[in-house]
XYZ file of C-alpha atoms in Angstrom:
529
model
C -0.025 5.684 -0.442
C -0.657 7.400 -3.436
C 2.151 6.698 -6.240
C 4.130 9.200 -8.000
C 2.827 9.516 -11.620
C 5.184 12.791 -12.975
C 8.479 13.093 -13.898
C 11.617 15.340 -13.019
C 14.800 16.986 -14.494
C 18.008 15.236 -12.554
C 19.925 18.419 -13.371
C 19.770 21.477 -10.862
C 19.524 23.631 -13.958
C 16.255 22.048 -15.502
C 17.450 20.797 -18.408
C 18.698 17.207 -17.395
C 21.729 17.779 -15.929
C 23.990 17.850 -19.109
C 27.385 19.157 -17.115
C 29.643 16.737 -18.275
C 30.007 15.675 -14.844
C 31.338 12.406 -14.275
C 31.164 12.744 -10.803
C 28.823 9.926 -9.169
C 27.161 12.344 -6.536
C 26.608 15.807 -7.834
C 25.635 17.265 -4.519
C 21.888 18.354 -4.582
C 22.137 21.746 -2.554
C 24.525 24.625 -3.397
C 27.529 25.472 -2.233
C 27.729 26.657 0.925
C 29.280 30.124 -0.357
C 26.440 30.400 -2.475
C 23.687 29.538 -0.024
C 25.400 32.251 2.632
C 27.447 32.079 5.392
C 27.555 28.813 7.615
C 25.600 30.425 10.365
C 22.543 30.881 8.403
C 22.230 27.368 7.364
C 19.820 25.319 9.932
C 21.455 23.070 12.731
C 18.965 19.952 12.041
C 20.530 20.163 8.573
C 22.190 17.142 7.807
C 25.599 17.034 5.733
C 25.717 16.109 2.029
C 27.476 12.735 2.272
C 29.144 12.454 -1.178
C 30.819 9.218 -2.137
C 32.975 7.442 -4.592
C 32.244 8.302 -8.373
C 31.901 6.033 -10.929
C 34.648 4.490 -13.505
C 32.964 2.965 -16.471
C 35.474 0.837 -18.228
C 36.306 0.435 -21.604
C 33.004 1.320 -24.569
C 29.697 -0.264 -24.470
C 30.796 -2.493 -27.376
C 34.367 -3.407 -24.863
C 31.341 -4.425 -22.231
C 29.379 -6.717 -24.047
C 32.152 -9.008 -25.499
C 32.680 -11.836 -23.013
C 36.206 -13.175 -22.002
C 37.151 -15.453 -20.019
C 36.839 -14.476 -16.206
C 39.148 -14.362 -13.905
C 38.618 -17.161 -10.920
C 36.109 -16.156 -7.887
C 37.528 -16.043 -4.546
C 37.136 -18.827 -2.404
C 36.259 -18.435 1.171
C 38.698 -16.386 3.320
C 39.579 -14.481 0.156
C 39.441 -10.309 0.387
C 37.050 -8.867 -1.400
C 37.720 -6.287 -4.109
C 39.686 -3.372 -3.676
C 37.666 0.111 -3.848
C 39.538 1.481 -6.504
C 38.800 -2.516 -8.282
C 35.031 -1.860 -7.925
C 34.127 -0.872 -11.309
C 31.370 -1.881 -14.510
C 33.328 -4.624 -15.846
C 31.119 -7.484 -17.541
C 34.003 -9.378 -18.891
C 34.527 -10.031 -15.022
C 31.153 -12.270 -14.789
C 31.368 -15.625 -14.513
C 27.633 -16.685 -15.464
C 28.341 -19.985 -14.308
C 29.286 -18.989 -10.952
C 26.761 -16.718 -10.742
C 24.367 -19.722 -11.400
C 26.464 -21.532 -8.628
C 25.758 -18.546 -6.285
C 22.210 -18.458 -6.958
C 19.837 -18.953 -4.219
C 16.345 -20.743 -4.499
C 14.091 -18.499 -4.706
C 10.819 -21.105 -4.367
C 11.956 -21.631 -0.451
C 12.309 -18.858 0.754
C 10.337 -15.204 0.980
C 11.389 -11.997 -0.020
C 10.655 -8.004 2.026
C 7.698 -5.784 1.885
C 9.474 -2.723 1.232
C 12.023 -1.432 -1.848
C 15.178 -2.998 -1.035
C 17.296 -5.101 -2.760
C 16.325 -8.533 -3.994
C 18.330 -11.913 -4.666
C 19.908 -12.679 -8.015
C 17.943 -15.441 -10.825
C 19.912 -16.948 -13.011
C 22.332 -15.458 -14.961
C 21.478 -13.641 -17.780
C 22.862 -14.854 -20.988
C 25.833 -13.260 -22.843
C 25.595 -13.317 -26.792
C 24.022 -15.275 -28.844
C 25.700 -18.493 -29.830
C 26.010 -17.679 -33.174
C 27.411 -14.131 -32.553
C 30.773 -14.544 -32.512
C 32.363 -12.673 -29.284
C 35.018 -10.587 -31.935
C 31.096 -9.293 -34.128
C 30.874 -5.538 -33.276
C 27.580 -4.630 -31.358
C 24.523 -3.519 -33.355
C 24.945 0.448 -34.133
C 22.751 2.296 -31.681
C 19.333 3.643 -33.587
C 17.458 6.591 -32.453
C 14.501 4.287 -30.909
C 11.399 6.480 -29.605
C 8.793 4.572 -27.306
C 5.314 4.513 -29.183
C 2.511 7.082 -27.743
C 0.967 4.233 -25.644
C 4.729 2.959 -24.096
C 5.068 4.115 -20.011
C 7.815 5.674 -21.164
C 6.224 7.645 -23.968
C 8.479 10.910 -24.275
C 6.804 14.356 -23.685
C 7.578 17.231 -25.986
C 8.896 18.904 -23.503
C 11.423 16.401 -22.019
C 14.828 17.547 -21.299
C 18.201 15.673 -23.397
C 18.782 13.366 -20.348
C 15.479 12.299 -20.277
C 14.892 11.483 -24.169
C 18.282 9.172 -23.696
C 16.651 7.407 -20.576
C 13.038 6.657 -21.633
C 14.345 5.230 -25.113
C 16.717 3.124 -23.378
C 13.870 2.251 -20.605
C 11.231 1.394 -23.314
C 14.092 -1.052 -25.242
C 14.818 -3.391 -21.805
C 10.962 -3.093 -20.758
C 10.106 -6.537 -23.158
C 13.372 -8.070 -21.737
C 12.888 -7.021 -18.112
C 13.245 -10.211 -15.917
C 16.547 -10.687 -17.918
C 18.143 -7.099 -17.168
C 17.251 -7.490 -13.719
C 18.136 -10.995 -13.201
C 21.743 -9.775 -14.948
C 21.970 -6.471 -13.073
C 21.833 -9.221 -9.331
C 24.114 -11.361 -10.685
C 26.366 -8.970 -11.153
C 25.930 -7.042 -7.805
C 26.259 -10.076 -5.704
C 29.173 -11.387 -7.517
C 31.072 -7.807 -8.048
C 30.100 -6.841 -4.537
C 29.789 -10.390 -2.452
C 30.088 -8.191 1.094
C 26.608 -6.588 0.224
C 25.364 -10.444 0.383
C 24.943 -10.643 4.331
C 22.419 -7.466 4.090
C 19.577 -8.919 1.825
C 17.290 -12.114 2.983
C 18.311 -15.679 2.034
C 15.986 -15.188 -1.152
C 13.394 -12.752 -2.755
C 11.097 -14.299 -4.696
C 8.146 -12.006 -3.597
C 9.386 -8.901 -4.923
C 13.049 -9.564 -6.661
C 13.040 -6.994 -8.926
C 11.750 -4.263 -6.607
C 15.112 -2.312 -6.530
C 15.299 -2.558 -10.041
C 11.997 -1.248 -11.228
C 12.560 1.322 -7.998
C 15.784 2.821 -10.189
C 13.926 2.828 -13.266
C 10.790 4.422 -12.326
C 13.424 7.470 -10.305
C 14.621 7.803 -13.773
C 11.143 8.157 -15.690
C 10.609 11.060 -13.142
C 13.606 12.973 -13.936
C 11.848 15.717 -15.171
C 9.874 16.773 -12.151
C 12.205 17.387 -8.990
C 9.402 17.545 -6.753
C 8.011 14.528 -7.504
C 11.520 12.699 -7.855
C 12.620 14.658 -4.440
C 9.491 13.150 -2.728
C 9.247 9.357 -4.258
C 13.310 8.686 -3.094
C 13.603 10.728 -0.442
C 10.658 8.448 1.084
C 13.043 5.401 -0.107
C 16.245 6.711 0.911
C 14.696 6.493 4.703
C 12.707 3.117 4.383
C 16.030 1.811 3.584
C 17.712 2.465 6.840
C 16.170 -0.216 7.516
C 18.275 -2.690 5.768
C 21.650 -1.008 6.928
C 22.391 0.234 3.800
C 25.153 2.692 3.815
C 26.123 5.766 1.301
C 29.271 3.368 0.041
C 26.560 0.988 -1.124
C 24.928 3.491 -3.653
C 28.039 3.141 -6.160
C 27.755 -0.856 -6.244
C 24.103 -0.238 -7.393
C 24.699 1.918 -10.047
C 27.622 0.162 -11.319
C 25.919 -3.228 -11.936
C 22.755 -0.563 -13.516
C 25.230 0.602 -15.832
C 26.265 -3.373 -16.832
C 22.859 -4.264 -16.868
C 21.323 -1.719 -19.215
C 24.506 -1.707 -21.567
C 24.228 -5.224 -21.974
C 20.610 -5.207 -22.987
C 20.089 -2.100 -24.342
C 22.120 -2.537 -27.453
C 20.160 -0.116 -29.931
C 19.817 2.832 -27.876
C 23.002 2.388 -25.722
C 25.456 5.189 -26.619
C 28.359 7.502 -24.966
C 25.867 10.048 -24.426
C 22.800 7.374 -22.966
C 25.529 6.526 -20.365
C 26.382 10.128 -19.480
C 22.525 10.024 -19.150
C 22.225 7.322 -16.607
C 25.052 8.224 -14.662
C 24.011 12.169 -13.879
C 20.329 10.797 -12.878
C 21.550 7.857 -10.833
C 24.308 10.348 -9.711
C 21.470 12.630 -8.529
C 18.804 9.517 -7.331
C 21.406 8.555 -4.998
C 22.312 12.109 -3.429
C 18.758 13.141 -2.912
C 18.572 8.963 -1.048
C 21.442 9.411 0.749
C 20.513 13.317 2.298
C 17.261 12.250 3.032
C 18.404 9.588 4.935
C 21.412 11.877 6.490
C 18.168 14.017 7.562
C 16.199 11.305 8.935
C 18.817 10.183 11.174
C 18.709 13.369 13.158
C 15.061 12.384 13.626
C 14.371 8.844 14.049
C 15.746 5.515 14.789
C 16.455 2.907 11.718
C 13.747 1.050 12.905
C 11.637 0.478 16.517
C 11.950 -2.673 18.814
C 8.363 -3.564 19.843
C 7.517 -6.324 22.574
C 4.175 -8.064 21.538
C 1.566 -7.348 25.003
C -1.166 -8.925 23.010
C -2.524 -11.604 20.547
C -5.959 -12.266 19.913
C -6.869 -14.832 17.428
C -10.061 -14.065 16.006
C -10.373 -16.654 13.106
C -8.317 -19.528 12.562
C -6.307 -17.415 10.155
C -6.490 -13.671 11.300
C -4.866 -12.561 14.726
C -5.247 -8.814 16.094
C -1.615 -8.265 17.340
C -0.835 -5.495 20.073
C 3.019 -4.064 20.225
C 4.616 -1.753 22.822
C 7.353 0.153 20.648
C 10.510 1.053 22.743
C 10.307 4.465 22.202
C 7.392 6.916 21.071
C 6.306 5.691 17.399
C 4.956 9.290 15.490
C 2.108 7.975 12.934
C -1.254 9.220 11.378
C -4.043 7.135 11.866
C -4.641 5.371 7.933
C -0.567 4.601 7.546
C 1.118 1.382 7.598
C 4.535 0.481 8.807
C 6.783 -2.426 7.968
C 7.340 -5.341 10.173
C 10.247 -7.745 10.738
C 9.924 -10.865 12.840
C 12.663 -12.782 14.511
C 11.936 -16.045 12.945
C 12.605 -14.429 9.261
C 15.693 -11.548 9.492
C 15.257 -8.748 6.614
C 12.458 -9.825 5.228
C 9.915 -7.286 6.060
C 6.120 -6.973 5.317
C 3.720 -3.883 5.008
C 0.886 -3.558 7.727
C -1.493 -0.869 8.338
C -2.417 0.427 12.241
C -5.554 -0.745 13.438
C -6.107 2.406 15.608
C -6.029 5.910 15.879
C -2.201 6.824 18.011
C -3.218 6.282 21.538
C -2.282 7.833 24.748
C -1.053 4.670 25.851
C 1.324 4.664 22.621
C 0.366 0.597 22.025
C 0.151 0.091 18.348
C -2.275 -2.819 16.482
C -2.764 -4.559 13.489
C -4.980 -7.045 12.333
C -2.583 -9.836 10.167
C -3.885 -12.476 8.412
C -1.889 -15.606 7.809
C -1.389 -16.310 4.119
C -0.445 -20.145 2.806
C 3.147 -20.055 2.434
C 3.251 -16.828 4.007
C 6.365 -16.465 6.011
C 5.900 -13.267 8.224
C 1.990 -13.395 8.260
C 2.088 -16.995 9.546
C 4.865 -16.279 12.199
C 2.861 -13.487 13.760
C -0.445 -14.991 14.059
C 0.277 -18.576 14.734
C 3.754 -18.224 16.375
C 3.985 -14.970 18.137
C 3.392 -14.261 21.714
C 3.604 -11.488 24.895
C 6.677 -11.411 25.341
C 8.080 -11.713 21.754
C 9.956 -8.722 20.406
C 9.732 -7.661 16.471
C 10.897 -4.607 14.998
C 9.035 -1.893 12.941
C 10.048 0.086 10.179
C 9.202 3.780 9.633
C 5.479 4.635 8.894
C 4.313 5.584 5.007
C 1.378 5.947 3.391
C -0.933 9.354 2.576
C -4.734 7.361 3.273
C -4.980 9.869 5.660
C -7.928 12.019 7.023
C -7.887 15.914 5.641
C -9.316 17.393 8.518
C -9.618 20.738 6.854
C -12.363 19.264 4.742
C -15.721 19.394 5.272
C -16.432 16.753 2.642
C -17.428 13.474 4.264
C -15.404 9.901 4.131
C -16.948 7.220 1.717
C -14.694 4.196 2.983
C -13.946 0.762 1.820
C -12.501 -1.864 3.755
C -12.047 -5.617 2.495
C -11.203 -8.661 4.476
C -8.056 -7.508 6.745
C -8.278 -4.061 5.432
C -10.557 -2.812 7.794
C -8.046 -2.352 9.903
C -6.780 1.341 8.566
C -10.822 2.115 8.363
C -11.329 1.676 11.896
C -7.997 4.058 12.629
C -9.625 6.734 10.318
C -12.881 6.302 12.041
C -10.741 7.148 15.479
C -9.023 9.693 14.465
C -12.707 11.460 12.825
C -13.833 11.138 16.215
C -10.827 12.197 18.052
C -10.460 15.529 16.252
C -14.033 15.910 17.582
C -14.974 17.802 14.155
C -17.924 15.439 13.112
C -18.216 14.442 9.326
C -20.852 11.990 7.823
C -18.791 8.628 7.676
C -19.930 5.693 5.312
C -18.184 2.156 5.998
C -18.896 -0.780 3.668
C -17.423 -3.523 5.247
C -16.549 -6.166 2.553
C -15.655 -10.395 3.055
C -16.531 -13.072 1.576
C -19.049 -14.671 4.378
C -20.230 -13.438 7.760
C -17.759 -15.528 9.266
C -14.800 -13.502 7.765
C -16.288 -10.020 8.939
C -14.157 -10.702 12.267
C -14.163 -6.836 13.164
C -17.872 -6.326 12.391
C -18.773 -6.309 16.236
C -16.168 -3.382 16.481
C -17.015 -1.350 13.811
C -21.121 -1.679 15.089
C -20.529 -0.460 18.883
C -18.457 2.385 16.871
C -21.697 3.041 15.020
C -23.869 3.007 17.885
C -21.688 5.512 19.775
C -21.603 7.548 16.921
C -24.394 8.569 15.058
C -22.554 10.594 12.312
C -21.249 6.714 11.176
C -22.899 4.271 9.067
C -21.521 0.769 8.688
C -22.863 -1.194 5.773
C -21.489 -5.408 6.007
C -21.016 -6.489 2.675
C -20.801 -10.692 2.015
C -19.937 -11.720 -1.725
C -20.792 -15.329 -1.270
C -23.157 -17.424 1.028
C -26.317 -15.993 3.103
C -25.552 -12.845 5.257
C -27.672 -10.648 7.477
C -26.193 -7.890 5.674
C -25.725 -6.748 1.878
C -24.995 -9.211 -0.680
C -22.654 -9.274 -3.697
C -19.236 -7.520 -4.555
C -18.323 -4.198 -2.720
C -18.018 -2.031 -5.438
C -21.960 -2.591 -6.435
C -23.163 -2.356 -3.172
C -21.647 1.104 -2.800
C -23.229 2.243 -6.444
C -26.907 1.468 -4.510
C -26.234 4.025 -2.607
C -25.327 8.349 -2.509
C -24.929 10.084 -4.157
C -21.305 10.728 -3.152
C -20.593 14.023 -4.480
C -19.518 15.435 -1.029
C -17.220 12.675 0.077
C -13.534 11.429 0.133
C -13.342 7.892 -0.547
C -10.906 5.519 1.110
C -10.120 2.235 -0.256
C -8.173 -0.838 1.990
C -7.900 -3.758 0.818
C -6.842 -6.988 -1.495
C -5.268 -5.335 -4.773
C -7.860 -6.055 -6.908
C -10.629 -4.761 -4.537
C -9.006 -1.684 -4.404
C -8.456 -1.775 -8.744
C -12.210 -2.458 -8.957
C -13.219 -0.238 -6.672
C -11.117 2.730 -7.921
C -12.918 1.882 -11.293
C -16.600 1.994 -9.793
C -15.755 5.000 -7.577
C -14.367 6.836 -10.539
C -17.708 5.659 -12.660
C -20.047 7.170 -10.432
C -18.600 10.916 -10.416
C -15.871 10.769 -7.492
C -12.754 12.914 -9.024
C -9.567 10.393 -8.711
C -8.065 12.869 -6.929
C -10.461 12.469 -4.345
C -10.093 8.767 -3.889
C -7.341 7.364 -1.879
C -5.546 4.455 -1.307
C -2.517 2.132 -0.349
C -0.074 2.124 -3.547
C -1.246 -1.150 -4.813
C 2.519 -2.654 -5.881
C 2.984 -2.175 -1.905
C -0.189 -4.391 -1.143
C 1.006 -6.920 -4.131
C 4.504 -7.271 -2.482
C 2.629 -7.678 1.316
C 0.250 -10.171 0.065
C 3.428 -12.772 0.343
């Protein structure tokens, strides 16, 4: 999955959304009396589903002085009252926040962007602040030329007012996000029962998911694209329009808290139009979706094959037709381990059988990985998430497919190799096979037969230590002996830095990056447990 690397405008006018709108959804399509009448509009339309707005209380300075909290409820208590749920630091308890906190070192957290379990709290002032000091007077802070969130000369108002207050909580980013959990799961306990027990392995994934909407805001294609592929993986966790205004609440506390130069009136106006408009385009797209597609897919496991003492080739039956390209991945949840969910790619081309496969390798301490290949069995049910990922085979191209698979990542190779074959238009298809020994090339039998059968493949084994029948050394080099590659698409599957590396040598030896494709490799960090 290639990541987004532009940025868009939150407002429907272009110029970041400056209405003055308060409002916590600004709905992201027109009117209906300016669109036409109702009869026009398509019936596989879903509604706009608009929800509560936001009530920021009291000034940024108001937010940052602690008082004494009131007491938590105890068990049995209600929760908050709707109107109740509001930005409202002064509400915190940091020590009960610590109390709530969850150990993070026992258990694992999902593959995809969802929510993620608090740390500690994050600190209030400094001891010797007293709580009465005013807060430092905001500056007009710009992020240096080299910063991620560097501002282009042509960025709108809104988007100024979010990269400098971006680029001022970047150094102090485990803190705002640690902060910005606290404060959800103690504002908004009843969200608690929807995340795992603990999310070590990606706990600031929602977080940096938020953030990253916001350094797009000036490129609504981009933006529309990046959440509207969230705002459907995320059906998967049950989470609900009414949830949206809990997130962005405990944003709001989080960044005004630690963003105490650049925080002003207008920096939250900012940050409330472009969450206002992340969460809209979220929530339609996964209004839309629902007309579609289930949440997720029950799938009974009607094969395991251990082929190393580690690595298991899993077959699933999915309990109703599972749409996919051959070179995607899906997201997997096991029994053993509720909501926590972990990114595999399909070993196959779709079959007329509809049986899906994947090749999982059992990680130490991995908690989903080891279920599947050590504890699974026929019989077993898991569920699947929606497919993602663009490593996918152009098959209006006539340029061939230079393809790199390491270790378990041969898996999505072999699918693209099926589906080349399947569309029966015959390219020249190059396959360097990377693992560390011959023993760890567990496919390699597979992906030979394929060669023999088809004489428009190659299939080059590459081993980086020990003797091998095959090539020796690191991947990267052993493709750089050969081309030229001028004519091909590259495909890269793999560990993270295999795929870094090989980027780098594929880029060095005249393939255009935009030629060169790959799993985004924060997914493959977060799946690698």
């Amino acid at each position: 999955m290639d990541a987004p690397t532009t940025t868009s405008s939150a407002g429907s006018d272009g110029s970041g959304g400056n209405s003055g709108d308060w409002g916590w959804f600004t709905p992201s399509r027109r009117p209906a009396e300016e669109q036409g009448s109702p009869d026009r509009q398509s019936d596989e339309r879903a509604p706009s589903r608009p929800v509560n707005p936001i009530r920021p209380v009291g000034t940024g300075a108001d937010r940052r002085t602690p008082v004494e909290p009131p007491p938590a409820p105890g068990p049995g208590a209600s929760g908050p009252r709707a109107g109740d749920r509001r930005v409202d630091e002064r509400r915190v308890d940091e020590r009960r926040v610590d109390d709530r906190r969850v150990d993070e070192r026992r258990a694992p957290g999902p593959a995809a962007p969802g929510p993620a379990a608090p740390g500690p709290a994050a600190p209030g002032r400094e001891e010797h602040q007293r709580p009465d000091e005013a807060a430092p007077a905001p500056q007009d802070v710009r992020p240096g030329p080299d910063s991620p969130f560097a501002i282009p000369e042509t960025a709108s108002p809104d988007a100024i007012l979010l990269r400098r207050t971006m680029a001022e909580v970047q150094p102090v980013s485990d803190k705002v996000t640690s902060y910005f959990y606290a404060l959800l799961f103690v504002q908004h306990p009843e969200l608690r029962p929807l995340f795992p027990a603990a999310m070590d392995a990606q706990r600031d994934r929602l977080f940096k998911a938020i953030l990253t909407a916001a350094r797009l805001v000036d490129d609504p294609d981009i933006l529309t694209d990046f959440l509207s592929r969230l705002g459907r993986g995320h059906r998967k966790y049950g989470t609900q329009p009414e949830h949206y205004p809990a997130v962005g609440e405990c944003l709001i506390g989080a960044l005004t808290r630690y963003a105490v130069t650049t925080w002003t009136d207008e920096a939250e106006a900012a940050w409330v139009r472009a969450y206002t408009a992340i969460s809209q385009i979220m929530i339609d797209a996964a209004a839309e979706d629902e007309l579609r597609a289930p949440a997720w897919w029950q799938a009974e496991v009607v094969g395991h094959e251990p082929r190393t003492h580690d690595i298991a080739v899993i077959t699933v039956r999915p309990d109703q037709p599972y749409p996919f390209l051959a070179g995607q991945y899906t997201s997997v949840e096991t029994p053993w381990w509720p909501r926590v969910w972990r990114h595999y790619s399909f070993a196959s081309a779709p079959r007329s059988d509809g049986l899906l496969s994947f090749h999982v390798k059992a990680i130490p301490a991995g908690w989903v990985s080891s279920a599947l290949v050590h504890r699974a069995r026929p019989g077993d049910v898991i569920r699947l998430g929606p497919p993602a990922g663009s490593m996918t085979v152009d098959h209006s191209s006539d340029n061939g497919l230079l393809c790199l698979g390491g270790g378990t990542g041969i898996a999505p190779i072999k699918a693209l190799v099926e589906d080349v074959a399947d569309y029966g238009r015959h390219r020249p298809v190059e396959v360097f096979y990377g693992a560390r020994n011959d023993h760890d090339l567990y496919d390699i039998d597979t992906m030979l037969r394929l060669a023999q059968r088809h004489p428009w493949l190659a299939v080059r084994p590459v081993v980086s230590d020990g003797p091998t029948n095959g090539l020796s050394g690191r991947l990267p080099d052993a493709v750089r002996q050969y081309g030229p590659w001028n004519a091909f698409d590259a495909y890269l599957s793999g560990p993270p830095g295999m795929i870094r590396s090989g980027v780098d040598a594929l880029v060095g030896i005249g393939i255009p990056s935009h030629r060169i494709r790959h799993d985004s490799i924060e997914e493959l960090a977060a799946a690698a447990e």
